[in-house]
Amino acid sequence: MSETVYGPVTDWATDFDHGSPAYAANQHKIWDDLKNSGCPIAHTERYGGTWLPLTHEMVHSIAYDTDHFSSEGPVVGQLKPSEVPDRIGAPIGPVPPISSDPPFHNEARRLLLPAFSPKMIDPWRDEVIEICNKLIDDMGDADHIDAALQYSQHIPVMVIARMLGLPVEDGDKFRGWVNLVLSGIGEERTEERMQKFMEFNEYLAYHVTDHKENPREDLISFLLNAEIFGEKLSLEHAVGTVILLLIAGIDTTWSGIGSSLWHLATNSVDRRRLVENPDMIPTAVEEFLRAYAPVTMARVVKEDMEFHGVQMKKEDWVLLPFPAANRDDKQFANAHEVVIDREENRHAAFGLGIHRCLGSNLARLEMNVAVEVFLQRFPDFSVDANEMVTWSTGQVRGPRTLPFVVNARA
Amino acid sequence: MRVHVDPAKCQGHNRCYALAPELFDVDDYGNAFELNDGVVPAGLEDKARLALANCPEFAISIEE
């Protein structure tokens, strides 16, 4: 994997790069070293100036402080939000409500909350079970499988495509676009990348128009009919929200499922406990969410300000590394150990404050079912020692290949 | 024992409803509230404490 346009990191306290392969590979050690050396908030000039706070307390206070930190740029890029051409700025942002600030945020979010409430999501359970079993059926009798490429990456794509009303067989296309938005943050803005963004927009425009002409019972039709402040959503708002639901739901849940399976492949005691006691799976999944939280969000500083002794400048990026907050030993006992029956677990994997992940109920359902079905069908599996497990780079972290050997099937 | 969800703090993580559906419910927006005026029936005290210990927003309080 290549370095970003900024080159190798010289010092993690003053020149970090959260988009680099080195950060993806060593982040737990990087956070510990920084905190132990008395640097609870790191800085880099990369991406036009970015901060990385590491304690639960700091992450919590920034997530709550919507007066000083805007959500208009939830993913750090080489251009500041104000530098992006034709961009919808605060308080709406390009992909509402994740990119929105109060008071607009509240309305845009309220619109979507009922569709993702537990009582609307629970009925999808049987369909998720069916999807997971079908993916395992498709592996045939193979002893060598890739649990990321053949299993975890497909589950959220198939579910969200059905919810939105997009063709399920376009899964490969969606994943390509998600990768474009989330993983390529430090890459050069090539002609080819721009071309792919255009294709994504054209694809969505086609399906949105089709839904307008032929309304049906799905989320795209719902958005096209939805109203905000007494008026229909603008087309930009509706398409932006479709992009958000597609992007936010895919990489993140794929990562959560993949990290859980990776843990179970590398910790046979935990795997056996869950095979023998499937009732423990929901508690274990919460611990996987804490220990391997996939998502780091970002904010933009609204005005020059001081924060915990550092001077932040207007338009600086501020990362919200929920995975680092989840490993803060001031907040969690034995924070660095994975304790699958942890009773007290106030983890922040789905964020804190008004931007709590809208799809958290769906993500939890998919993770629980994915782990449950995988363990039912493969009660014994391990990492293939001859192959490499690879991890994503950027603000969503999870395994992108998971070569496993199946040692027993049921 | 009584439990209470602070509606100003609850962000709809739904941990309490998942862990103790006898004590909490959620509205159409996924925001939690306590059932039965928050009165915890005998034998469910541990569930109430479990819900409190798993709320990421510290929105749940217990009166003993």
Coordinates of C-alpha atoms in Angstrom, one line a residue:
Chain A
M1 CA 0.0 0.0 0.0
S2 CA 1.3 3.4 -0.9
E3 CA 2.0 6.3 1.4
T4 CA -0.2 9.4 1.1
V5 CA 0.8 12.5 -0.9
Y6 CA 2.4 13.8 2.3
G7 CA 5.1 11.1 2.6
P8 CA 6.2 9.2 5.7
V9 CA 5.5 10.5 9.2
T10 CA 8.5 11.9 11.0
D11 CA 6.9 12.5 14.4
W12 CA 3.5 11.3 15.6
A13 CA 3.0 14.2 18.0
T14 CA 3.6 17.0 15.5
D15 CA 3.3 15.3 12.1
F16 CA 0.8 12.4 12.3
D17 CA -1.1 11.1 9.3
H18 CA -4.2 9.2 10.2
G19 CA -4.6 8.2 6.5
S20 CA -1.3 6.4 6.3
P21 CA -0.8 2.6 6.4
A22 CA 1.5 3.0 9.4
Y23 CA -1.3 4.6 11.4
A24 CA -3.7 1.8 10.4
A25 CA -1.2 -0.9 11.4
N26 CA 0.0 0.6 14.7
Q27 CA -2.7 2.9 16.0
H28 CA -3.0 1.4 19.5
K29 CA 0.7 1.8 20.1
I30 CA 0.8 5.2 18.6
W31 CA -2.0 6.5 21.0
D32 CA -0.4 4.9 24.0
D33 CA 3.1 6.3 23.2
L34 CA 1.6 9.8 22.7
K35 CA -0.4 9.7 25.9
N36 CA 2.6 8.3 27.9
S37 CA 4.8 11.0 26.6
G38 CA 2.4 13.6 27.9
C39 CA 0.8 14.4 24.6
P40 CA -3.0 13.8 24.9
I41 CA -3.7 15.8 21.7
A42 CA -1.5 15.5 18.6
H43 CA -1.2 17.9 15.7
T44 CA -0.2 17.7 12.1
E45 CA 0.1 20.3 9.3
R46 CA -1.2 17.6 6.9
Y47 CA -4.6 18.1 5.3
G48 CA -4.3 21.8 6.0
G49 CA -4.0 21.4 9.8
T50 CA -5.5 18.6 11.8
W51 CA -5.8 17.7 15.6
L52 CA -6.0 14.3 17.2
P53 CA -7.4 14.3 20.8
L54 CA -6.9 10.9 22.5
T55 CA -8.8 10.9 25.8
H56 CA -12.4 10.0 26.3
E57 CA -12.9 13.3 28.1
M58 CA -11.7 15.4 25.1
V59 CA -13.5 13.3 22.5
H60 CA -16.7 13.5 24.6
S61 CA -16.5 17.3 25.1
I62 CA -15.8 18.0 21.4
A63 CA -18.6 15.8 20.3
Y64 CA -21.0 17.7 22.6
D65 CA -19.7 21.2 21.7
T66 CA -21.5 22.0 18.5
D67 CA -21.1 25.8 19.2
H68 CA -17.3 25.6 18.5
F69 CA -17.0 22.5 16.3
S70 CA -19.0 22.1 13.0
S71 CA -19.9 18.8 11.4
E72 CA -19.7 20.2 7.9
G73 CA -16.6 18.1 7.1
P74 CA -17.2 14.7 8.7
V75 CA -14.3 13.1 6.7
V76 CA -10.9 14.9 6.6
G77 CA -9.8 15.6 3.1
Q78 CA -7.0 17.6 1.3
L79 CA -9.4 20.4 0.7
K80 CA -11.1 22.3 3.6
P81 CA -15.0 22.4 3.3
S82 CA -14.8 26.0 2.1
E83 CA -12.3 25.1 -0.6
V84 CA -14.5 22.5 -2.2
P85 CA -16.3 23.9 -5.4
D86 CA -20.1 24.0 -5.4
R87 CA -20.3 22.7 -1.9
I88 CA -23.3 23.1 0.4
G89 CA -22.0 24.6 3.6
A90 CA -23.0 24.6 7.2
P91 CA -25.5 24.2 8.8
I92 CA -26.7 21.7 6.1
G93 CA -23.5 20.3 4.6
P94 CA -23.3 18.0 1.6
V95 CA -24.7 14.8 3.2
P96 CA -27.3 15.7 5.9
P97 CA -27.7 15.0 8.7
I98 CA -24.2 13.7 9.4
S99 CA -22.8 16.9 7.9
S100 CA -25.3 19.2 9.5
D101 CA -25.2 21.5 12.6
P102 CA -28.1 22.6 14.9
P103 CA -30.8 23.7 14.5
F104 CA -31.1 22.2 10.9
H105 CA -29.5 19.0 12.1
N106 CA -32.3 18.1 14.4
E107 CA -35.0 18.3 11.7
A108 CA -33.0 16.4 9.1
R109 CA -32.3 13.7 11.7
R110 CA -35.8 13.4 13.1
L111 CA -36.9 12.7 9.6
L112 CA -34.8 9.5 9.4
L113 CA -34.9 8.3 13.0
P114 CA -38.2 6.4 12.8
A115 CA -36.9 4.3 9.8
F116 CA -33.9 3.2 11.9
S117 CA -35.6 2.7 15.3
P118 CA -35.3 -0.7 17.0
K119 CA -38.9 -1.6 16.3
M120 CA -38.4 -0.9 12.6
I121 CA -35.0 -2.7 12.4
D122 CA -35.8 -5.8 14.4
P123 CA -38.1 -7.3 11.7
W124 CA -35.1 -7.4 9.3
R125 CA -33.5 -10.2 11.5
D126 CA -34.8 -13.2 9.5
E127 CA -33.6 -11.6 6.2
V128 CA -30.1 -11.0 7.6
I129 CA -30.0 -14.6 8.9
E130 CA -30.9 -15.8 5.4
I131 CA -28.3 -13.5 3.7
C132 CA -25.5 -14.8 6.1
N133 CA -26.4 -18.4 5.5
K134 CA -26.6 -18.0 1.8
L135 CA -23.1 -16.4 1.7
I136 CA -21.7 -19.5 3.6
D137 CA -23.6 -21.9 1.4
D138 CA -21.9 -20.2 -1.6
M139 CA -18.5 -21.1 -0.1
G140 CA -19.2 -24.8 -0.8
D141 CA -16.8 -27.2 0.9
A142 CA -13.7 -25.0 0.7
D143 CA -11.4 -25.3 3.7
H144 CA -9.7 -22.0 2.8
I145 CA -12.1 -19.0 2.8
D146 CA -11.8 -15.2 3.0
A147 CA -14.2 -14.1 5.7
A148 CA -13.9 -10.4 4.6
L149 CA -14.2 -10.8 0.8
Q150 CA -16.7 -13.7 0.8
Y151 CA -18.8 -12.9 3.9
S152 CA -18.5 -9.7 6.0
Q153 CA -18.3 -7.2 3.1
H154 CA -21.5 -8.4 1.5
I155 CA -23.9 -8.4 4.4
P156 CA -24.3 -4.6 5.0
V157 CA -24.4 -3.9 1.2
M158 CA -27.2 -6.4 0.6
V159 CA -29.2 -5.1 3.5
I160 CA -28.9 -1.3 2.7
A161 CA -29.5 -1.9 -1.0
R162 CA -32.8 -3.6 -0.2
M163 CA -33.8 -0.8 2.3
L164 CA -33.0 2.0 -0.1
G165 CA -34.5 0.2 -3.2
L166 CA -31.3 -0.1 -5.2
P167 CA -30.3 -3.3 -7.2
V168 CA -28.7 -5.8 -4.8
E169 CA -26.4 -7.0 -7.6
D170 CA -24.7 -3.6 -7.8
G171 CA -22.9 -4.4 -4.5
D172 CA -19.4 -4.3 -6.2
K173 CA -20.1 -0.8 -7.6
F174 CA -21.2 0.6 -4.1
R175 CA -18.1 -0.8 -2.5
G176 CA -15.9 0.8 -5.2
W177 CA -17.5 4.2 -4.5
V178 CA -17.3 3.8 -0.7
N179 CA -13.6 3.1 -1.0
L180 CA -13.2 6.2 -3.2
V181 CA -14.7 8.4 -0.6
L182 CA -13.3 6.9 2.6
S183 CA -9.9 5.3 1.8
G184 CA -8.4 7.5 -0.8
I185 CA -8.2 10.7 1.4
G186 CA -4.4 11.1 1.0
E187 CA -4.2 10.1 -2.6
E188 CA -3.7 12.5 -5.5
R189 CA -6.9 13.9 -7.1
T190 CA -6.4 12.2 -10.4
E191 CA -8.6 12.3 -13.5
E192 CA -9.5 8.7 -12.8
R193 CA -10.8 9.5 -9.3
M194 CA -12.8 12.4 -10.6
Q195 CA -14.3 10.2 -13.3
K196 CA -15.4 7.7 -10.6
F197 CA -17.1 10.4 -8.6
M198 CA -19.0 11.5 -11.7
E199 CA -20.2 7.9 -12.3
F200 CA -21.4 7.6 -8.7
N201 CA -23.5 10.8 -9.2
E202 CA -24.9 9.7 -12.5
Y203 CA -25.8 6.3 -11.0
L204 CA -27.7 7.9 -8.1
A205 CA -29.4 10.5 -10.4
Y206 CA -30.7 7.7 -12.6
H207 CA -32.1 5.7 -9.7
V208 CA -33.6 8.8 -7.9
T209 CA -35.4 9.8 -11.2
D210 CA -36.6 6.2 -11.6
H211 CA -38.0 6.3 -8.0
K212 CA -39.7 9.7 -8.8
E213 CA -41.4 8.2 -11.8
N214 CA -42.2 4.8 -10.2
P215 CA -42.6 5.3 -6.4
R216 CA -42.4 2.3 -4.2
E217 CA -42.1 1.2 -0.6
D218 CA -38.5 1.9 0.1
L219 CA -36.2 4.6 1.7
I220 CA -35.5 6.5 -1.6
S221 CA -39.2 6.9 -2.2
F222 CA -39.7 7.9 1.4
L223 CA -37.0 10.6 1.1
L224 CA -38.5 12.0 -2.1
N225 CA -41.8 12.5 -0.3
A226 CA -40.4 13.7 3.0
E227 CA -40.8 17.2 4.1
I228 CA -38.6 19.5 6.2
F229 CA -39.9 22.9 7.5
G230 CA -43.1 22.3 5.6
E231 CA -41.5 21.8 2.2
K232 CA -40.3 18.7 0.2
L233 CA -36.6 18.0 0.6
S234 CA -34.5 19.6 -2.1
L235 CA -33.1 17.1 -4.6
E236 CA -29.5 17.8 -3.3
H237 CA -30.7 17.0 0.3
A238 CA -32.4 13.7 -0.8
V239 CA -29.5 12.6 -3.0
G240 CA -27.0 13.6 -0.3
T241 CA -28.8 11.5 2.3
V242 CA -28.9 8.5 0.0
I243 CA -25.1 8.9 -0.5
L244 CA -24.8 9.1 3.3
L245 CA -26.9 6.0 4.0
L246 CA -25.0 4.0 1.3
I247 CA -21.5 5.1 2.5
A248 CA -22.1 5.2 6.2
G249 CA -23.7 1.8 6.4
I250 CA -21.3 -0.3 4.3
D251 CA -17.6 0.1 5.2
T252 CA -18.4 0.6 8.9
T253 CA -20.4 -2.6 9.5
W254 CA -18.2 -4.6 7.2
S255 CA -15.3 -3.5 9.5
G256 CA -17.2 -4.3 12.7
I257 CA -18.1 -7.8 11.5
G258 CA -14.6 -8.4 10.1
S259 CA -12.9 -7.3 13.3
S260 CA -15.2 -9.5 15.4
L261 CA -14.4 -12.6 13.3
W262 CA -10.7 -11.7 13.3
H263 CA -10.7 -11.7 17.1
L264 CA -12.5 -15.0 17.2
A265 CA -10.1 -16.5 14.7
T266 CA -7.1 -15.5 16.8
N267 CA -8.6 -16.1 20.3
S268 CA -9.7 -19.8 20.5
V269 CA -10.9 -19.5 24.1
D270 CA -13.3 -16.7 23.3
R271 CA -14.4 -18.5 20.2
R272 CA -15.2 -21.7 22.1
R273 CA -17.1 -19.8 24.8
L274 CA -19.3 -18.2 22.2
V275 CA -19.9 -21.5 20.4
E276 CA -20.9 -23.1 23.6
N277 CA -22.9 -20.1 24.9
P278 CA -24.5 -18.3 22.0
D279 CA -26.5 -16.2 24.5
M280 CA -23.2 -14.4 25.3
I281 CA -22.9 -13.1 21.7
P282 CA -24.7 -9.7 22.2
T283 CA -22.4 -8.9 25.2
A284 CA -19.4 -10.0 23.3
V285 CA -20.4 -7.9 20.2
E286 CA -20.5 -4.8 22.5
E287 CA -16.9 -5.6 23.6
F288 CA -15.8 -6.0 20.0
L289 CA -17.4 -2.6 19.3
R290 CA -15.5 -1.1 22.1
A291 CA -12.1 -2.7 21.4
Y292 CA -12.2 -2.5 17.6
A293 CA -14.5 0.5 17.1
P294 CA -14.3 1.1 13.3
V295 CA -15.2 4.7 13.1
T296 CA -13.3 8.0 13.7
M297 CA -15.3 11.1 12.8
A298 CA -14.1 14.7 12.2
R299 CA -15.2 18.2 13.0
V300 CA -14.1 21.6 11.7
V301 CA -13.1 24.4 14.1
K302 CA -15.6 27.3 13.7
E303 CA -13.4 30.2 15.0
D304 CA -9.9 30.5 16.5
M305 CA -10.0 29.1 20.0
E306 CA -8.0 27.5 22.8
F307 CA -8.7 23.9 23.7
H308 CA -6.9 22.1 26.6
G309 CA -3.9 24.4 26.2
V310 CA -3.6 24.2 22.4
Q311 CA -4.4 27.0 19.9
M312 CA -6.9 25.8 17.3
K313 CA -7.4 27.9 14.2
K314 CA -10.6 28.5 12.3
E315 CA -11.1 25.7 9.8
D316 CA -8.6 23.3 11.4
W317 CA -9.8 19.7 11.3
V318 CA -10.4 17.9 14.6
L319 CA -10.6 14.1 14.5
L320 CA -12.9 12.3 17.0
P321 CA -11.1 9.0 17.4
F322 CA -13.9 7.0 19.2
P323 CA -11.6 3.9 19.0
A324 CA -9.0 5.8 21.2
A325 CA -11.7 7.0 23.6
N326 CA -12.8 3.4 24.0
R327 CA -9.3 2.4 25.1
D328 CA -8.9 5.1 27.7
D329 CA -8.1 3.5 31.0
K330 CA -9.7 6.4 32.9
Q331 CA -13.1 5.3 31.5
F332 CA -12.7 1.5 31.2
A333 CA -11.2 -1.0 33.6
N334 CA -8.6 -3.2 31.8
A335 CA -9.1 -1.0 28.7
H336 CA -6.5 -2.8 26.7
E337 CA -7.9 -6.2 27.3
V338 CA -10.8 -7.7 25.3
V339 CA -13.2 -9.0 27.9
I340 CA -16.1 -10.6 26.1
D341 CA -18.3 -10.7 29.1
R342 CA -17.6 -7.1 30.2
E343 CA -20.5 -5.9 32.2
E344 CA -19.9 -2.2 32.4
N345 CA -19.4 -1.0 28.9
R346 CA -20.2 2.7 28.0
H347 CA -18.3 2.5 24.7
A348 CA -18.5 5.3 22.2
A349 CA -18.3 3.2 19.0
F350 CA -21.4 4.8 17.6
G351 CA -20.4 8.3 18.7
L352 CA -21.6 10.5 21.5
G353 CA -24.0 13.4 21.5
I354 CA -26.4 14.5 18.8
H355 CA -24.7 12.7 15.9
R356 CA -25.0 9.2 17.5
C357 CA -24.9 6.8 14.5
L358 CA -28.3 6.7 13.0
G359 CA -27.9 3.2 11.8
S360 CA -26.6 1.8 15.1
N361 CA -29.6 -0.6 15.6
L362 CA -29.1 -2.0 12.1
A363 CA -25.3 -2.3 12.6
R364 CA -25.8 -4.2 15.9
L365 CA -28.4 -6.5 14.3
E366 CA -26.0 -7.3 11.4
M367 CA -23.0 -7.8 13.6
N368 CA -24.9 -10.1 16.0
V369 CA -26.4 -12.2 13.3
A370 CA -23.2 -12.4 11.3
V371 CA -21.2 -13.6 14.3
E372 CA -24.0 -16.0 15.4
V373 CA -24.4 -17.6 11.9
F374 CA -20.7 -17.8 11.3
L375 CA -20.1 -19.7 14.6
Q376 CA -23.0 -22.0 14.0
R377 CA -21.7 -23.0 10.6
F378 CA -17.9 -22.8 11.4
P379 CA -17.5 -23.7 15.1
D380 CA -13.7 -23.9 14.6
F381 CA -11.6 -21.6 12.3
S382 CA -8.2 -19.9 12.4
V383 CA -6.2 -17.4 10.4
D384 CA -4.4 -19.0 7.4
A385 CA -0.7 -18.7 8.4
N386 CA 0.4 -18.6 4.8
E387 CA -1.7 -15.5 3.9
M388 CA -1.9 -11.9 5.0
V389 CA -4.7 -10.2 6.9
T390 CA -4.9 -6.6 5.5
W391 CA -6.5 -3.6 7.2
S392 CA -8.1 -0.5 5.7
T393 CA -6.6 3.0 6.0
G394 CA -8.4 6.2 6.8
Q395 CA -11.3 7.0 9.2
V396 CA -12.9 3.6 9.0
R397 CA -10.8 0.8 10.2
G398 CA -11.3 -2.9 9.7
P399 CA -9.9 -6.0 8.0
R400 CA -10.2 -6.0 4.2
T401 CA -8.9 -9.5 3.7
L402 CA -9.4 -12.3 6.3
P403 CA -7.9 -15.6 5.0
F404 CA -9.2 -18.3 7.3
V405 CA -8.8 -22.0 7.5
V406 CA -12.1 -23.8 8.4
N407 CA -11.2 -26.5 10.9
A408 CA -14.7 -27.7 11.5
R409 CA -18.1 -27.1 10.0
A410 CA -21.6 -27.9 11.2
Chain B
M1 CA -35.6 1.3 43.5
R2 CA -36.5 3.7 40.8
V3 CA -34.8 4.3 37.4
H4 CA -35.0 7.5 35.3
V5 CA -33.9 8.4 31.7
D6 CA -32.9 12.0 31.3
P7 CA -34.6 12.8 27.9
A8 CA -32.1 15.7 27.4
K9 CA -29.2 13.4 27.6
C10 CA -30.6 10.3 25.8
Q11 CA -29.4 10.0 22.2
G12 CA -31.2 6.8 21.3
H13 CA -28.3 4.3 21.7
N14 CA -31.0 1.8 22.9
R15 CA -28.7 0.0 25.3
C16 CA -31.2 0.1 28.2
Y17 CA -34.1 -1.1 26.1
A18 CA -31.9 -4.0 24.8
L19 CA -30.6 -5.0 28.2
A20 CA -33.8 -4.4 30.4
P21 CA -36.9 -4.3 28.2
E22 CA -38.9 -4.9 31.5
L23 CA -37.8 -1.4 32.7
F24 CA -37.4 0.7 29.6
D25 CA -39.1 1.3 26.3
V26 CA -38.3 3.5 23.2
D27 CA -40.5 5.9 21.3
D28 CA -40.9 6.0 17.5
Y29 CA -37.6 8.0 17.3
G30 CA -35.7 5.4 19.3
N31 CA -35.5 7.6 22.4
A32 CA -35.8 5.7 25.7
F33 CA -38.1 6.3 28.7
E34 CA -38.7 4.3 31.9
L35 CA -41.7 2.1 32.3
N36 CA -44.1 2.0 35.3
D37 CA -43.0 5.5 36.5
G38 CA -39.5 4.1 36.9
V39 CA -40.4 1.7 39.7
V40 CA -38.1 -1.4 39.5
P41 CA -40.0 -4.6 40.4
A42 CA -38.3 -6.8 43.0
G43 CA -35.7 -9.0 41.5
L44 CA -34.9 -6.7 38.6
E45 CA -32.4 -4.4 40.5
D46 CA -29.4 -6.0 38.8
K47 CA -30.9 -5.3 35.3
A48 CA -31.5 -1.7 36.3
R49 CA -27.8 -1.4 37.3
L50 CA -26.7 -3.1 34.1
A51 CA -28.6 -0.6 32.0
L52 CA -27.1 2.3 33.9
A53 CA -23.6 0.9 33.5
N54 CA -24.0 0.6 29.7
C55 CA -25.5 4.0 28.8
P56 CA -22.8 5.8 26.8
E57 CA -24.5 9.2 27.4
F58 CA -24.8 8.8 31.2
A59 CA -28.5 9.5 30.8
I60 CA -29.8 6.9 33.3
S61 CA -30.0 7.5 37.1
I62 CA -31.1 5.2 39.9
E63 CA -32.7 6.1 43.2
E64 CA -32.4 3.4 45.9

